[in-house]
Amino acid sequence: MLETRKDKIIKEQEITIKNQKELIEDLKKKDNLQSTSNAGLRNEIEDLKLILTNVANLSYEGQFSSELVLAKIKKLVCDYQSKN
């Protein structure tokens, strides 16, 4: 059976649709990966905020000397690094 011009157009459109579906799936996968990455970064930011709050609280308390505050900061940093 001979292929008509209309058949060729339909075939090209089917190929275009298939390629667009593949592109959409690829973009969905990339979006999912990005969302996962963003969630990890949000958790890390929350951890850093907590550490910063702890450091700020220690530094504003008058009962500690600067050496004790520095030692506590180092401990908090080590704790954070061991989590990650």
PDB file of C-alpha atoms in Angstrom:
ATOM      1  CA  MET A   1       0.000   0.000   0.000  1.00  0.00           C
ATOM      2  CA  LEU A   2       1.323   3.413  -0.920  1.00  0.00           C
ATOM      3  CA  GLU A   3       1.884   5.970   1.736  1.00  0.00           C
ATOM      4  CA  THR A   4      -0.033   9.147   1.109  1.00  0.00           C
ATOM      5  CA  ARG A   5       0.967  12.639   2.129  1.00  0.00           C
ATOM      6  CA  LYS A   6      -1.647  12.530   4.875  1.00  0.00           C
ATOM      7  CA  ASP A   7      -0.168   9.267   6.218  1.00  0.00           C
ATOM      8  CA  LYS A   8       3.276  10.890   6.354  1.00  0.00           C
ATOM      9  CA  ILE A   9       1.905  13.875   8.251  1.00  0.00           C
ATOM     10  CA  ILE A  10       0.143  11.606  10.738  1.00  0.00           C
ATOM     11  CA  LYS A  11       3.321   9.560  11.241  1.00  0.00           C
ATOM     12  CA  GLU A  12       5.364  12.731  11.835  1.00  0.00           C
ATOM     13  CA  GLN A  13       2.787  13.965  14.345  1.00  0.00           C
ATOM     14  CA  GLU A  14       2.867  10.628  16.186  1.00  0.00           C
ATOM     15  CA  ILE A  15       6.666  10.838  16.391  1.00  0.00           C
ATOM     16  CA  THR A  16       6.422  14.423  17.661  1.00  0.00           C
ATOM     17  CA  ILE A  17       3.911  13.386  20.320  1.00  0.00           C
ATOM     18  CA  LYS A  18       6.132  10.480  21.395  1.00  0.00           C
ATOM     19  CA  ASN A  19       9.154  12.796  21.682  1.00  0.00           C
ATOM     20  CA  GLN A  20       7.157  15.320  23.689  1.00  0.00           C
ATOM     21  CA  LYS A  21       5.955  12.606  26.072  1.00  0.00           C
ATOM     22  CA  GLU A  22       9.565  11.476  26.598  1.00  0.00           C
ATOM     23  CA  LEU A  23      10.590  15.074  27.256  1.00  0.00           C
ATOM     24  CA  ILE A  24       7.782  15.495  29.789  1.00  0.00           C
ATOM     25  CA  GLU A  25       8.834  12.305  31.608  1.00  0.00           C
ATOM     26  CA  ASP A  26      12.434  13.478  31.673  1.00  0.00           C
ATOM     27  CA  LEU A  27      11.401  16.864  33.062  1.00  0.00           C
ATOM     28  CA  LYS A  28       9.259  15.163  35.733  1.00  0.00           C
ATOM     29  CA  LYS A  29      12.256  13.078  36.830  1.00  0.00           C
ATOM     30  CA  LYS A  30      14.469  16.168  37.004  1.00  0.00           C
ATOM     31  CA  ASP A  31      11.796  18.021  38.977  1.00  0.00           C
ATOM     32  CA  ASN A  32      11.522  15.131  41.431  1.00  0.00           C
ATOM     33  CA  LEU A  33      15.298  15.068  41.920  1.00  0.00           C
ATOM     34  CA  GLN A  34      15.345  18.831  42.441  1.00  0.00           C
ATOM     35  CA  SER A  35      12.530  18.604  44.991  1.00  0.00           C
ATOM     36  CA  THR A  36      14.429  15.935  46.904  1.00  0.00           C
ATOM     37  CA  SER A  37      17.563  18.051  46.843  1.00  0.00           C
ATOM     38  CA  ASN A  38      15.643  21.112  48.030  1.00  0.00           C
ATOM     39  CA  ALA A  39      14.152  19.162  50.924  1.00  0.00           C
ATOM     40  CA  GLY A  40      17.640  18.126  52.012  1.00  0.00           C
ATOM     41  CA  LEU A  41      18.843  21.713  51.839  1.00  0.00           C
ATOM     42  CA  ARG A  42      15.849  22.920  53.856  1.00  0.00           C
ATOM     43  CA  ASN A  43      16.687  20.377  56.576  1.00  0.00           C
ATOM     44  CA  GLU A  44      20.295  21.494  56.586  1.00  0.00           C
ATOM     45  CA  ILE A  45      19.237  25.142  56.868  1.00  0.00           C
ATOM     46  CA  GLU A  46      17.029  24.284  59.840  1.00  0.00           C
ATOM     47  CA  ASP A  47      19.958  22.487  61.505  1.00  0.00           C
ATOM     48  CA  LEU A  48      22.193  25.493  60.912  1.00  0.00           C
ATOM     49  CA  LYS A  49      19.557  27.850  62.338  1.00  0.00           C
ATOM     50  CA  LEU A  50      19.347  25.724  65.467  1.00  0.00           C
ATOM     51  CA  ILE A  51      23.120  25.734  65.866  1.00  0.00           C
ATOM     52  CA  LEU A  52      23.258  29.494  65.300  1.00  0.00           C
ATOM     53  CA  THR A  53      20.545  29.999  67.914  1.00  0.00           C
ATOM     54  CA  ASN A  54      22.496  27.869  70.384  1.00  0.00           C
ATOM     55  CA  VAL A  55      25.682  29.813  69.681  1.00  0.00           C
ATOM     56  CA  ALA A  56      23.878  33.141  70.019  1.00  0.00           C
ATOM     57  CA  ASN A  57      22.304  32.079  73.311  1.00  0.00           C
ATOM     58  CA  LEU A  58      25.679  31.026  74.686  1.00  0.00           C
ATOM     59  CA  SER A  59      27.430  34.167  73.537  1.00  0.00           C
ATOM     60  CA  TYR A  60      24.833  36.458  75.146  1.00  0.00           C
ATOM     61  CA  GLU A  61      24.924  34.727  78.495  1.00  0.00           C
ATOM     62  CA  GLY A  62      27.270  36.675  80.718  1.00  0.00           C
ATOM     63  CA  GLN A  63      28.251  33.736  82.898  1.00  0.00           C
ATOM     64  CA  PHE A  64      30.601  32.186  80.338  1.00  0.00           C
ATOM     65  CA  SER A  65      34.033  33.425  79.514  1.00  0.00           C
ATOM     66  CA  SER A  66      34.971  33.787  75.859  1.00  0.00           C
ATOM     67  CA  GLU A  67      37.113  30.630  76.108  1.00  0.00           C
ATOM     68  CA  LEU A  68      34.137  28.586  77.275  1.00  0.00           C
ATOM     69  CA  VAL A  69      31.951  30.005  74.515  1.00  0.00           C
ATOM     70  CA  LEU A  70      34.631  29.186  71.941  1.00  0.00           C
ATOM     71  CA  ALA A  71      34.903  25.632  73.282  1.00  0.00           C
ATOM     72  CA  LYS A  72      31.129  25.222  73.113  1.00  0.00           C
ATOM     73  CA  ILE A  73      31.065  26.593  69.548  1.00  0.00           C
ATOM     74  CA  LYS A  74      33.720  24.075  68.541  1.00  0.00           C
ATOM     75  CA  LYS A  75      31.694  21.290  70.143  1.00  0.00           C
ATOM     76  CA  LEU A  76      28.531  22.363  68.308  1.00  0.00           C
ATOM     77  CA  VAL A  77      30.420  22.502  65.018  1.00  0.00           C
ATOM     78  CA  CYS A  78      31.836  19.022  65.600  1.00  0.00           C
ATOM     79  CA  ASP A  79      28.363  17.725  66.482  1.00  0.00           C
ATOM     80  CA  TYR A  80      26.960  19.213  63.296  1.00  0.00           C
ATOM     81  CA  GLN A  81      29.751  17.773  61.168  1.00  0.00           C
ATOM     82  CA  SER A  82      29.283  14.326  62.676  1.00  0.00           C
ATOM     83  CA  LYS A  83      25.583  14.419  61.723  1.00  0.00           C
ATOM     84  CA  ASN A  84      26.476  15.174  58.121  1.00  0.00           C
TER      85      ASN A  84
END
